[in-house]
Structure formats: C-alpha cells, structure tokens
C-alpha cells in the first residue's frame, strides 16, 4: 500500500496524480476509509496482490510458490479475471498493531491475539476492533506516462495516515506504555536500564532453589525430567570432538541438503548450492552446532524413555536425592521462572505498537517539479549540512544527478568524437578554400597587373582577395545556419511523434548562430591569407603580359 500525494490546498489527491493516472471505474478516494486499486496499463495486478485482496485462497499461493522453488511448471492458475464490482464488494478491515493485544485478565501484561487463528477471527469479525476499508475506484497510468509516481498497487489518502497515528496514540495500551517508561506493558517485566540490570546469577540461583523446594509433586517430577534431559557438558564436548574426527565435507552437505529438502519441500540442489558457498571454518561450526543439537535431543529422548515407567511421586522423591549444581539451577531458572526482564525496550515497544508522531516522521518524500527545483533542494540540504552537527547531518544520494552525470559523460564523449570529425572537415574545407582562392589568383593575374598599373599597392591587392574570402565565409555561414534552423522544424516533429517528449525541442540559439557565422568567416579568411599574399607579390609587368 502507498499513500497518494495530497494537494497543497488540502485535497487528498494531487492534480499531478490525476494527470498521470486515468480513473477507469468508481471514484478517487476522499476519506480515510477509502482506497483505490492501481492497475497496470493492461488492467492487471500481480498474483501477490490478488492473494492479498482475498480474491484467491492463500493456500494456493503457498502451493504455487513451492512449485516454483522446485522448478515445476504451473498449469492451473485458477480464476484470473474479476469484475470491478466483485473487488469493490469485498470486505477489508484495517487492524492496527495496538489492537493486537488484549488485557490479560489473569494477571499483568497483555495477550497477543495474532498468535492463533481464534484471535485473528475475533479481531476480524468484531465490530469494536479495526476499521472497515472500502475500495472506491480503479486507476491506471496514462499511455504517455513512462515512469508512474506510484510503486504500489493499493493507494490511500493522507487522511488514513493521520487517522492511524491519532487512533494509535489514543489507544489504552499506548497511553499506558507512555505513562511508565520502566515497565514493559505487554509482558509486565521491567526494561533493562542503567538503574536496573536484572537479577544476578546469585539471585537466580537463590530463586531457583526456593522454586524447587516449594514445588508440588507434579512440578518436581517435571523438574527432574528436565534435569535428566540435560547432557553433561564435558561429555557432550567430547562426543562432538570425536564425531568431528570423521567429518567429511561432501557427505555432510549431502545429508543437510536432503534433510532440509524433506522438511521444507525445496529442491536439495538449491540447499546444497547455498551450503557449498560456506568456508570450511563456517561449515565446521555449523556442523558442530548441528551435532550438539542432535546429541542433546537423543540424550533427552533416551532420558524420557528411561523415566517413563516412574510415577510422579517416585520422580519427586528421586529429585530430593539428586545433587543439583549451580549451573543447573541457572538452567532451571531460565526454564521455569520468569526472568523479570523484558527482551524489548521502551522505544521498541512503542514502535511495535505502531506509535508515531506527525512532527517526527521516519522519512520525508519531496517531489520536485523540475530539475531546477531538484537542484535547489540539494543546495538547501548542503547549506543545512554546512552548519549542522555531525549527528544531524543529512546523508542523501541524488540518483537523478548520478544518472544525468552518466548520461552527460556519454553525450560528452559522443560530442568530442563528433567535434573531431568536424575539425577534420574544417581543415579539409580550409585547404579547399585556399586552393580555390589560389586558382582564382592564377586566373586573374592580368587583372592584378592592371590594378598595380593604375596605382594599387600590394596591400590593396591583398585586401581585395581577403574581402572576397570573408564574403564567401559570411555567405556560407548564413546558408548553413539558415538550413539548420529550417531542419529543426521536421526534426522536432519527428522527435515528438516518436518519443512523446513534448518538452524536448531542438533549436538554434541566436548567439550561437552569430558565433557560427563569425567562425565561418574566420576560417575562410585564414584559408585565403596565403593566396592573397601570392597575389600581392605578383610582378605588375609580368602580370600584364599574362594572357
């Protein structure tokens, strides 16, 4: 599920979402108890969402998943099509984490109703627990949208977020937990703090001794069975060491793979490929732990079998004659007595119960309308980090900037390659201009002689040819820029038709056009310098004799 981006004026759905998505049935959600289904462009949703919506039996998903893991082909997918009304008529209920727990009538603490199917059925069918959620519409991305905003297939409004936070914070269990930060309201035990570190080993041993001495006959029989099921640590370590002498990596992998394959219903080859990635040290430790568990279970089974013929009275009498070590008393304490210490913390409990604060969000999503806005956001974060403490510094990754940097590098590489080709073309063009100008000088040798005869200086003759090359460069530049501007019209039409990128438009900037014309004039001028120099140095007498 994903929250729909709200509008700035308080509307639960931002106009930008309505531009990206088409409402194909029903209406957009307006209240906290309304949601929409987000379809693909083909009006489809994934299998996992189908099962989540209760359109199919969840057991079928488990069977299909097991078949996929075993690389089996699925031939029967069951029902694959539903009408909009079928989905909208389904009943959905939102049950908050704070509703999972019910006050324990027999003592302190709360009972987790989700631990069994009876509690789940009670919460779902009870009118006093949870909030009914309605599917009010179906939306799908427009055809021209390349990257839709929503990543989930169920969308809800920000009003639901506010409702969940306020309802959770106003619940009885959350208020009780916030009222006492030293006690775990769920288990009734104290949190570990600097002031309370839990009972010491001596206190545990003392409590365990009192528990054993005050236990009734049935409980003493249970304690003796527990003691008898514990193997001697020294003998256990010796057995493991002896077993490890015959340890064979390949046979152990085969045994473990077969065991997990039978218990979990997965392909043994998959399990084997995972275990084979372990190093020898990791595999040895894993094997030792597996042997320790196996030997302990075998020892416990043999012990229970041996004591099965004795009555509870006989077991209780035998316990009174058994010497119990301090280490065993510690085990008895952990097994039979509450530790008095919570495994959680105050902050973890609030998180478990779903407590949150609108003024202290866990994450913030910022939607930039343009690249310029994105850059401004990055600049603001950098400015904040420059003055913030180390613990308050915001670490972020600008994926768009990284992507654009990669694209820019690629485009720059292509541009440099094209510039190299263009440079070669310019050199060849300049040589050709120089050759053409030189040919013009040869053909106009008599004209040069006449100009010199009527009083033109060498500089005047050179200026005539330089002016001609500048005019040629100006004309060539104007024609080139003009043709480029005209070509942008069909190029833009093709780009918009093929890519649907209406904002991508090719154009020739006026300053760039002027610079290109000046570059064209400069190149032709340089190319004509040598031929114009040759013309200025012509002997007038020899030039006049030329036919």
Coordinates of C-alpha atoms in Angstrom, one line a residue:
X1 CA 0.0 0.0 0.0
X2 CA 1.1 3.5 -0.7
X3 CA -0.1 7.0 0.3
X4 CA -1.4 9.2 -2.5
X5 CA 0.4 12.5 -2.8
X6 CA -2.0 15.2 -1.4
X7 CA -2.5 18.6 -2.9
X8 CA -1.2 21.8 -1.4
X9 CA -4.8 23.1 -0.8
X10 CA -5.7 20.1 1.4
X11 CA -7.3 18.0 -1.4
X12 CA -6.5 14.3 -0.7
X13 CA -5.3 13.7 -4.3
X14 CA -2.8 15.9 -6.0
X15 CA -3.7 17.1 -9.5
X16 CA -0.4 15.8 -10.8
X17 CA -1.6 12.2 -9.9
X18 CA -4.8 12.8 -11.8
X19 CA -2.7 13.9 -14.8
X20 CA -0.6 10.7 -14.6
X21 CA -3.4 8.3 -13.9
X22 CA -6.7 7.6 -15.6
X23 CA -9.8 6.8 -13.4
X24 CA -11.4 3.8 -15.2
X25 CA -14.0 2.9 -12.7
X26 CA -15.5 4.3 -9.5
X27 CA -14.1 7.5 -7.9
X28 CA -10.9 8.9 -6.4
X29 CA -10.7 8.4 -2.6
X30 CA -11.7 11.3 -0.4
X31 CA -12.0 9.9 3.2
X32 CA -9.6 8.0 5.5
X33 CA -11.5 4.7 4.9
X34 CA -11.4 4.7 1.1
X35 CA -8.7 3.3 -1.2
X36 CA -8.1 2.7 -4.9
X37 CA -6.6 -0.2 -6.8
X38 CA -3.7 0.8 -9.0
X39 CA -3.8 -1.4 -12.2
X40 CA -1.1 -1.7 -14.9
X41 CA -1.8 -0.4 -18.4
X42 CA -3.3 -3.8 -19.3
X43 CA -5.7 -3.7 -16.3
X44 CA -3.6 -6.3 -14.4
X45 CA -2.4 -6.7 -10.9
X46 CA 0.3 -9.2 -9.7
X47 CA -0.6 -12.5 -8.1
X48 CA 0.7 -11.4 -4.7
X49 CA -1.9 -8.6 -4.7
X50 CA -4.6 -11.0 -5.8
X51 CA -4.0 -13.1 -2.7
X52 CA -3.6 -10.1 -0.5
X53 CA -7.1 -8.8 -1.6
X54 CA -8.5 -12.2 -0.7
X55 CA -9.6 -13.0 -4.3
X56 CA -7.8 -16.3 -4.1
X57 CA -7.2 -18.9 -1.3
X58 CA -3.8 -18.1 0.3
X59 CA -3.1 -21.8 0.5
X60 CA -3.0 -21.8 -3.3
X61 CA -0.2 -19.2 -3.2
X62 CA 1.9 -21.4 -0.9
X63 CA 1.5 -24.4 -3.3
X64 CA 2.4 -22.3 -6.3
X65 CA 5.4 -20.8 -4.5
X66 CA 6.6 -24.3 -3.5
X67 CA 6.2 -25.4 -7.2
X68 CA 8.3 -22.5 -8.4
X69 CA 11.0 -23.2 -5.9
X70 CA 11.1 -26.8 -7.1
X71 CA 11.3 -25.6 -10.7
X72 CA 7.9 -27.2 -11.6
X73 CA 5.6 -25.8 -14.2
X74 CA 2.3 -24.3 -13.0
X75 CA -0.5 -25.3 -15.3
X76 CA -3.6 -24.3 -13.3
X77 CA -3.7 -20.7 -12.2
X78 CA -7.4 -20.8 -11.2
X79 CA -9.5 -17.8 -11.7
X80 CA -7.7 -15.0 -13.5
X81 CA -10.4 -12.4 -14.2
X82 CA -12.7 -10.4 -11.9
X83 CA -15.1 -7.6 -12.4
X84 CA -14.7 -4.2 -10.8
X85 CA -17.8 -4.8 -8.7
X86 CA -16.5 -8.2 -7.4
X87 CA -13.5 -6.5 -5.9
X88 CA -15.4 -3.4 -4.6
X89 CA -17.9 -5.7 -2.8
X90 CA -15.1 -7.5 -0.9
X91 CA -14.8 -6.6 2.8
X92 CA -11.5 -5.3 4.0
X93 CA -10.6 -4.4 7.6
X94 CA -7.6 -2.4 8.9
X95 CA -6.4 -3.7 12.3
X96 CA -3.8 -1.6 14.0
X97 CA -0.9 -3.1 15.9
X98 CA -2.3 -1.7 19.2
X99 CA -5.4 -3.7 18.6
X100 CA -3.4 -7.0 18.6
X101 CA -3.1 -7.0 22.4
X102 CA -5.9 -7.7 24.9
X103 CA -5.6 -7.2 28.6
X104 CA -4.6 -10.3 30.5
X105 CA -7.4 -11.0 32.9
X106 CA -5.3 -13.5 35.0
X107 CA -2.5 -11.1 35.7
X108 CA -0.3 -8.3 34.4
X109 CA 0.5 -7.8 30.8
X110 CA -1.3 -8.3 27.5
X111 CA -2.1 -11.3 25.3
X112 CA -1.2 -11.2 21.6
X113 CA -4.4 -12.2 19.7
X114 CA -2.4 -12.7 16.5
X115 CA -0.7 -15.8 17.9
X116 CA -3.6 -18.1 16.9
X117 CA -6.4 -18.2 14.4
X118 CA -9.1 -17.8 17.1
X119 CA -7.7 -14.4 18.0
X120 CA -7.5 -13.4 14.3
X121 CA -11.0 -14.4 13.6
X122 CA -12.2 -12.5 16.7
X123 CA -10.5 -9.3 15.6
X124 CA -11.8 -9.5 12.0
X125 CA -15.4 -10.3 13.0
X126 CA -15.6 -8.0 16.0
X127 CA -17.3 -4.6 15.4
X128 CA -15.3 -3.0 18.2
X129 CA -11.9 -3.8 16.6
X130 CA -10.4 -2.4 13.4
X131 CA -11.7 -0.1 10.7
X132 CA -13.5 -1.1 7.5
X133 CA -11.8 0.0 4.4
X134 CA -13.6 0.4 1.1
X135 CA -12.3 0.1 -2.5
X136 CA -13.9 3.0 -4.2
X137 CA -12.1 3.1 -7.6
X138 CA -9.6 1.7 -10.0
X139 CA -6.9 3.8 -11.7
X140 CA -4.2 3.0 -14.3
X141 CA -1.3 5.0 -15.8
X142 CA -2.0 7.0 -18.9
X143 CA -0.4 5.7 -22.1
X144 CA 2.0 8.6 -22.4
X145 CA 3.4 8.2 -18.9
X146 CA 6.8 6.5 -18.9
X147 CA 7.5 6.5 -15.1
X148 CA 4.4 6.5 -12.9
X149 CA 4.6 8.1 -9.5
X150 CA 3.0 5.1 -7.6
X151 CA 5.1 1.9 -6.9
X152 CA 2.3 0.0 -5.1
X153 CA -1.0 -1.4 -6.2
X154 CA -3.2 0.0 -3.5
X155 CA -3.4 3.7 -2.8
X156 CA -4.9 5.5 0.2
X157 CA -5.1 9.2 1.3
X158 CA -3.0 11.0 3.8
X159 CA -6.2 11.1 5.9
X160 CA -5.8 7.4 6.7
X161 CA -2.2 8.1 7.8
X162 CA -3.4 10.8 10.2
X163 CA -6.2 8.5 11.4
X164 CA -3.9 5.6 12.2
X165 CA -1.4 7.8 14.1
X166 CA -4.1 9.5 16.1
X167 CA -6.0 6.3 16.8
X168 CA -2.8 4.5 17.9
X169 CA -1.7 7.3 20.2
X170 CA -5.1 7.5 21.8
X171 CA -5.3 3.7 22.5
X172 CA -5.3 2.5 26.0
X173 CA -2.2 0.3 25.7
X174 CA -0.1 3.1 24.1
X175 CA -1.1 5.6 26.8
X176 CA -0.3 3.0 29.5
X177 CA 3.1 2.4 28.0
X178 CA 3.9 6.1 27.7
X179 CA 2.9 6.6 31.3
X180 CA 5.6 4.2 32.5
X181 CA 8.9 4.0 30.7
X182 CA 10.4 1.5 33.1
X183 CA 8.0 -1.4 32.6
X184 CA 7.2 -3.4 29.5
X185 CA 3.4 -3.0 29.4
X186 CA 3.0 -6.2 27.3
X187 CA 5.0 -8.7 29.3
X188 CA 4.8 -6.9 32.7
X189 CA 8.6 -7.1 33.1
X190 CA 11.0 -4.3 33.6
X191 CA 13.1 -2.8 30.9
X192 CA 16.9 -3.1 31.2
X193 CA 18.3 0.3 32.1
X194 CA 21.3 1.8 33.8
X195 CA 19.4 1.6 37.1
X196 CA 18.0 -1.9 36.6
X197 CA 20.2 -4.6 35.1
X198 CA 18.2 -7.6 36.0
X199 CA 18.7 -10.3 38.6
X200 CA 22.3 -11.5 39.2
X201 CA 23.4 -15.1 38.9
X202 CA 23.3 -15.5 42.7
X203 CA 19.7 -14.1 42.8
X204 CA 18.7 -16.5 40.0
X205 CA 20.3 -19.5 41.9
X206 CA 18.5 -18.5 45.1
X207 CA 15.2 -18.1 43.4
X208 CA 15.6 -21.4 41.6
X209 CA 16.4 -23.2 44.9
X210 CA 13.3 -21.7 46.5
X211 CA 11.2 -22.7 43.5
X212 CA 12.5 -26.3 43.6
X213 CA 11.9 -26.7 47.4
X214 CA 8.4 -25.2 47.3
X215 CA 7.3 -27.0 44.1
X216 CA 4.5 -29.6 44.3
X217 CA 4.8 -33.3 43.3
X218 CA 3.9 -32.8 39.7
X219 CA 6.2 -29.8 39.2
X220 CA 9.1 -31.7 41.0
X221 CA 8.6 -34.6 38.5
X222 CA 8.8 -32.1 35.7
X223 CA 12.0 -30.6 37.1
X224 CA 13.6 -34.0 37.4
X225 CA 12.7 -34.8 33.8
X226 CA 14.3 -31.5 32.7
X227 CA 17.5 -32.2 34.7
X228 CA 17.8 -35.7 33.4
X229 CA 17.4 -34.4 29.8
X230 CA 20.5 -32.2 30.1
X231 CA 23.7 -33.9 29.0
X232 CA 26.9 -33.4 30.8
X233 CA 28.7 -30.5 29.1
X234 CA 32.1 -32.2 29.2
X235 CA 30.8 -35.5 27.8
X236 CA 28.9 -33.5 25.2
X237 CA 32.0 -31.7 24.0
X238 CA 34.0 -34.9 24.0
X239 CA 31.3 -36.6 21.8
X240 CA 31.3 -33.7 19.4
X241 CA 35.1 -33.7 19.1
X242 CA 35.1 -37.5 18.5
X243 CA 32.4 -37.1 15.8
X244 CA 34.3 -34.3 14.1
X245 CA 37.3 -36.6 13.6
X246 CA 35.3 -38.4 10.9
X247 CA 33.8 -35.2 9.5
X248 CA 33.6 -35.3 5.7
X249 CA 32.5 -32.0 4.0
X250 CA 30.8 -33.6 0.9
X251 CA 28.8 -36.2 2.9
X252 CA 27.7 -33.6 5.4
X253 CA 26.5 -31.2 2.7
X254 CA 24.6 -34.1 1.1
X255 CA 22.9 -35.1 4.5
X256 CA 22.0 -31.5 5.4
X257 CA 20.6 -30.8 1.8
X258 CA 18.5 -33.9 2.0
X259 CA 17.2 -33.1 5.4
X260 CA 16.2 -29.5 4.5
X261 CA 14.7 -30.8 1.2
X262 CA 12.4 -33.2 3.1
X263 CA 11.4 -30.7 5.9
X264 CA 10.9 -27.6 3.8
X265 CA 9.9 -29.2 0.5
X266 CA 12.5 -27.4 -1.6
X267 CA 15.0 -28.7 -4.1
X268 CA 18.0 -30.3 -2.4
X269 CA 20.3 -28.9 -5.1
X270 CA 19.3 -25.4 -4.1
X271 CA 20.2 -26.1 -0.5
X272 CA 23.4 -27.7 -1.5
X273 CA 24.5 -24.8 -3.7
X274 CA 23.9 -22.4 -0.7
X275 CA 25.8 -24.5 1.8
X276 CA 28.7 -25.0 -0.6
X277 CA 29.4 -21.3 -0.5
X278 CA 30.4 -21.6 3.2
X279 CA 34.0 -21.7 4.1
X280 CA 35.5 -24.7 5.9
X281 CA 35.5 -22.8 9.2
X282 CA 31.9 -21.8 8.8
X283 CA 30.8 -25.3 7.8
X284 CA 32.7 -26.8 10.8
X285 CA 31.0 -24.5 13.2
X286 CA 27.6 -25.2 11.6
X287 CA 28.3 -29.0 11.8
X288 CA 29.3 -28.8 15.5
X289 CA 26.1 -26.9 16.3
X290 CA 24.0 -29.4 14.4
X291 CA 25.7 -32.3 16.2
X292 CA 25.2 -30.6 19.6
X293 CA 21.5 -30.2 18.9
X294 CA 21.2 -33.8 17.6
X295 CA 23.1 -35.3 20.6
X296 CA 21.1 -33.3 23.1
X297 CA 17.8 -34.4 21.5
X298 CA 18.9 -38.0 21.5
X299 CA 20.0 -37.8 25.1
X300 CA 16.7 -36.2 26.2
X301 CA 14.7 -38.8 24.3
X302 CA 16.6 -41.6 26.0
X303 CA 16.2 -40.0 29.4
X304 CA 12.5 -39.5 29.0
X305 CA 12.1 -43.1 27.9
X306 CA 14.1 -44.3 30.9
X307 CA 11.9 -42.3 33.3
X308 CA 8.6 -43.1 31.6
X309 CA 7.8 -46.0 33.9
X310 CA 8.2 -44.0 37.1
X311 CA 5.2 -42.2 38.7
X312 CA 5.4 -38.5 39.7
X313 CA 5.7 -39.4 43.4
X314 CA 8.7 -41.5 42.6
X315 CA 10.2 -38.8 40.4
X316 CA 9.7 -36.2 43.2
X317 CA 11.4 -38.5 45.7
X318 CA 14.3 -39.0 43.3
X319 CA 14.7 -35.3 42.9
X320 CA 15.2 -34.8 46.6
X321 CA 18.1 -37.2 46.4
X322 CA 19.6 -35.5 43.3
X323 CA 22.6 -33.2 43.8
X324 CA 21.9 -30.0 41.7
X325 CA 24.8 -27.8 40.7
X326 CA 24.7 -24.0 40.5
X327 CA 24.9 -24.2 36.7
X328 CA 21.8 -26.5 36.6
X329 CA 20.0 -24.1 38.9
X330 CA 20.6 -21.3 36.4
X331 CA 19.1 -23.6 33.7
X332 CA 16.1 -24.3 35.9
X333 CA 15.6 -20.5 36.5
X334 CA 15.7 -19.8 32.7
X335 CA 13.3 -22.7 32.0
X336 CA 10.7 -22.4 34.8
X337 CA 10.9 -18.9 36.2
X338 CA 10.2 -15.6 34.6
X339 CA 13.4 -13.6 34.2
X340 CA 11.7 -10.3 35.4
X341 CA 13.5 -8.6 32.5
X342 CA 11.9 -7.5 29.2
X343 CA 13.5 -8.6 26.0
X344 CA 12.4 -5.3 24.4
X345 CA 12.9 -1.6 25.2
X346 CA 10.6 1.3 25.7
X347 CA 11.3 2.7 22.2
X348 CA 11.0 -0.8 20.6
X349 CA 7.6 -1.3 22.3
X350 CA 6.2 2.0 21.0
X351 CA 7.4 1.0 17.6
X352 CA 5.8 -2.4 18.0
X353 CA 2.5 -0.9 19.0
X354 CA 2.6 1.5 16.0
X355 CA 3.0 4.7 17.9
X356 CA 4.2 7.6 15.8
X357 CA 4.4 11.4 15.9
X358 CA 3.4 13.6 12.9
X359 CA 6.1 16.1 14.0
X360 CA 8.8 13.4 13.9
X361 CA 8.4 11.5 10.6
X362 CA 10.6 8.5 9.9
X363 CA 11.0 9.6 6.3
X364 CA 10.1 12.6 4.1
X365 CA 9.3 12.4 0.4
X366 CA 9.9 15.6 -1.7
X367 CA 8.6 15.7 -5.2
X368 CA 10.4 18.2 -7.4
X369 CA 8.6 19.6 -10.4
X370 CA 11.7 20.3 -12.4
X371 CA 15.5 19.7 -12.5
X372 CA 15.9 23.3 -11.3
X373 CA 13.8 22.6 -8.2
X374 CA 15.7 19.4 -7.6
X375 CA 19.0 21.4 -7.6
X376 CA 17.5 23.9 -5.2
X377 CA 16.6 21.2 -2.8
X378 CA 20.1 19.7 -3.0
X379 CA 21.5 23.2 -2.3
X380 CA 19.3 23.7 0.7
X381 CA 20.4 20.3 2.1
X382 CA 24.0 21.2 1.6
X383 CA 23.6 24.6 3.2
X384 CA 21.9 22.9 6.2
X385 CA 24.7 20.3 6.5
X386 CA 27.3 23.0 6.5
X387 CA 26.1 24.3 9.9
X388 CA 24.6 21.2 11.4
X389 CA 26.2 18.9 14.0
X390 CA 27.7 15.6 12.8
X391 CA 24.8 13.7 14.3
X392 CA 22.2 15.8 12.5
X393 CA 23.9 15.8 9.1
X394 CA 21.5 14.6 6.3
X395 CA 23.1 12.0 4.1
X396 CA 21.4 11.7 0.7
X397 CA 22.1 10.2 -2.7
X398 CA 21.0 12.2 -5.7
X399 CA 20.2 9.3 -8.1
X400 CA 19.0 11.7 -10.8
X401 CA 22.2 13.6 -10.6
X402 CA 24.2 10.4 -10.9
X403 CA 22.1 9.3 -13.8
X404 CA 22.4 12.6 -15.5
X405 CA 26.1 12.6 -14.9
X406 CA 26.5 9.3 -16.6
X407 CA 24.3 10.4 -19.5
X408 CA 26.3 13.7 -19.7
X409 CA 29.6 11.8 -19.8
X410 CA 28.3 9.6 -22.6
X411 CA 26.9 12.6 -24.6
X412 CA 30.2 14.5 -24.0
X413 CA 32.2 11.5 -25.3
X414 CA 30.0 11.4 -28.4
X415 CA 30.3 15.2 -28.8
X416 CA 34.1 15.1 -28.6
X417 CA 34.1 12.4 -31.3
X418 CA 31.8 14.5 -33.5
X419 CA 33.9 17.6 -32.8
X420 CA 37.0 15.6 -34.0
X421 CA 35.2 14.7 -37.3
X422 CA 34.0 18.3 -37.7
X423 CA 37.6 19.5 -37.0
X424 CA 38.9 17.3 -39.8
X425 CA 36.2 18.5 -42.1
X426 CA 37.0 22.1 -41.3
X427 CA 40.7 21.5 -42.0
X428 CA 39.9 19.9 -45.4
X429 CA 37.4 22.7 -46.2
X430 CA 40.0 25.4 -45.3
X431 CA 42.5 23.7 -47.6
X432 CA 40.0 23.6 -50.4
X433 CA 39.1 27.3 -49.9
X434 CA 42.8 28.1 -50.1
X435 CA 43.2 26.1 -53.3
X436 CA 40.1 27.7 -54.9
X437 CA 41.4 31.2 -53.9
X438 CA 44.8 30.4 -55.3
X439 CA 43.2 29.2 -58.6
X440 CA 41.3 32.5 -58.7
X441 CA 44.6 34.3 -58.3
X442 CA 46.1 32.5 -61.2
X443 CA 43.1 33.1 -63.4
X444 CA 43.1 36.8 -62.5
X445 CA 46.8 37.5 -62.9
X446 CA 46.2 40.1 -65.7
X447 CA 43.6 41.8 -63.5
X448 CA 46.2 42.0 -60.7
X449 CA 48.7 43.6 -63.2
X450 CA 46.1 46.2 -64.2
X451 CA 45.4 47.1 -60.6
X452 CA 49.0 47.5 -59.9
X453 CA 49.5 49.6 -63.1
X454 CA 46.8 52.1 -62.1
X455 CA 48.4 52.6 -58.7
X456 CA 47.1 49.9 -56.4
X457 CA 49.6 48.8 -53.8
X458 CA 50.4 45.3 -52.7
X459 CA 48.2 45.7 -49.6
X460 CA 45.3 46.9 -51.8
X461 CA 45.6 43.7 -53.9
X462 CA 45.8 41.5 -50.8
X463 CA 42.7 43.3 -49.3
X464 CA 40.7 42.6 -52.4
X465 CA 41.2 38.8 -52.1
X466 CA 40.8 38.9 -48.3
X467 CA 37.5 40.7 -48.7
X468 CA 36.3 38.1 -51.2
X469 CA 37.1 35.2 -48.8
X470 CA 35.3 37.0 -45.9
X471 CA 32.2 37.4 -48.1
X472 CA 32.4 33.7 -49.1
X473 CA 32.7 32.8 -45.4
X474 CA 29.8 35.0 -44.5
X475 CA 27.6 33.6 -47.2
X476 CA 28.5 30.1 -46.3
X477 CA 27.8 30.7 -42.6
X478 CA 24.4 32.3 -43.2
X479 CA 23.3 29.5 -45.5
X480 CA 24.5 26.8 -43.0
X481 CA 22.7 28.5 -40.1
X482 CA 19.6 29.0 -42.1
X483 CA 19.4 25.4 -43.3
X484 CA 19.9 24.3 -39.7
X485 CA 17.1 26.4 -38.4
X486 CA 14.8 25.1 -41.1
X487 CA 15.7 21.5 -40.4
X488 CA 14.8 21.9 -36.7
X489 CA 11.1 22.0 -37.7
X490 CA 10.9 18.5 -39.1
X491 CA 13.4 17.2 -36.5
X492 CA 11.1 18.4 -33.7
X493 CA 8.1 16.9 -35.3
X494 CA 9.8 13.5 -35.6
X495 CA 11.1 13.6 -32.0
X496 CA 7.7 14.5 -30.6
X497 CA 6.0 11.8 -32.7
X498 CA 8.5 9.0 -31.9
X499 CA 9.4 9.7 -28.2
X500 CA 6.3 11.6 -26.9
X501 CA 8.7 14.0 -25.2
X502 CA 6.9 17.3 -25.8
X503 CA 9.4 19.2 -23.7
X504 CA 12.4 18.1 -25.8
X505 CA 12.8 20.7 -28.6
X506 CA 15.8 21.3 -30.9
X507 CA 16.6 24.9 -31.7
X508 CA 19.5 27.1 -32.8
X509 CA 20.1 30.0 -30.3
X510 CA 20.7 33.4 -31.9
X511 CA 24.1 34.0 -30.1
X512 CA 25.3 30.5 -31.3
X513 CA 24.2 31.3 -34.8
X514 CA 26.2 34.6 -34.8
X515 CA 29.2 32.8 -33.4
X516 CA 29.0 30.1 -36.1
X517 CA 28.9 32.8 -38.9
X518 CA 31.9 34.5 -37.4
X519 CA 33.8 31.2 -37.2
X520 CA 33.0 30.5 -40.9
X521 CA 34.3 34.0 -41.8
X522 CA 37.4 33.5 -39.7
X523 CA 38.2 30.1 -41.3
X524 CA 37.8 31.4 -44.9
X525 CA 39.9 34.4 -44.0
X526 CA 42.7 32.3 -42.7
X527 CA 42.5 30.0 -45.7
X528 CA 42.8 32.9 -48.1
X529 CA 45.8 34.6 -46.5
X530 CA 48.4 32.6 -48.4
X531 CA 46.7 33.0 -51.9
X532 CA 46.1 36.8 -51.2
X533 CA 49.8 37.2 -50.3
X534 CA 50.8 35.4 -53.5
X535 CA 48.6 37.8 -55.5
X536 CA 50.1 40.9 -53.8
X537 CA 53.6 39.8 -54.6
X538 CA 52.9 39.5 -58.4
X539 CA 55.3 41.5 -60.7
X540 CA 53.0 44.0 -62.5
X541 CA 55.0 43.8 -65.8
X542 CA 54.8 40.0 -65.8
X543 CA 51.1 40.1 -64.8
X544 CA 50.2 42.4 -67.7
X545 CA 51.9 40.1 -70.2
X546 CA 49.8 37.1 -69.0
X547 CA 47.0 36.1 -71.4

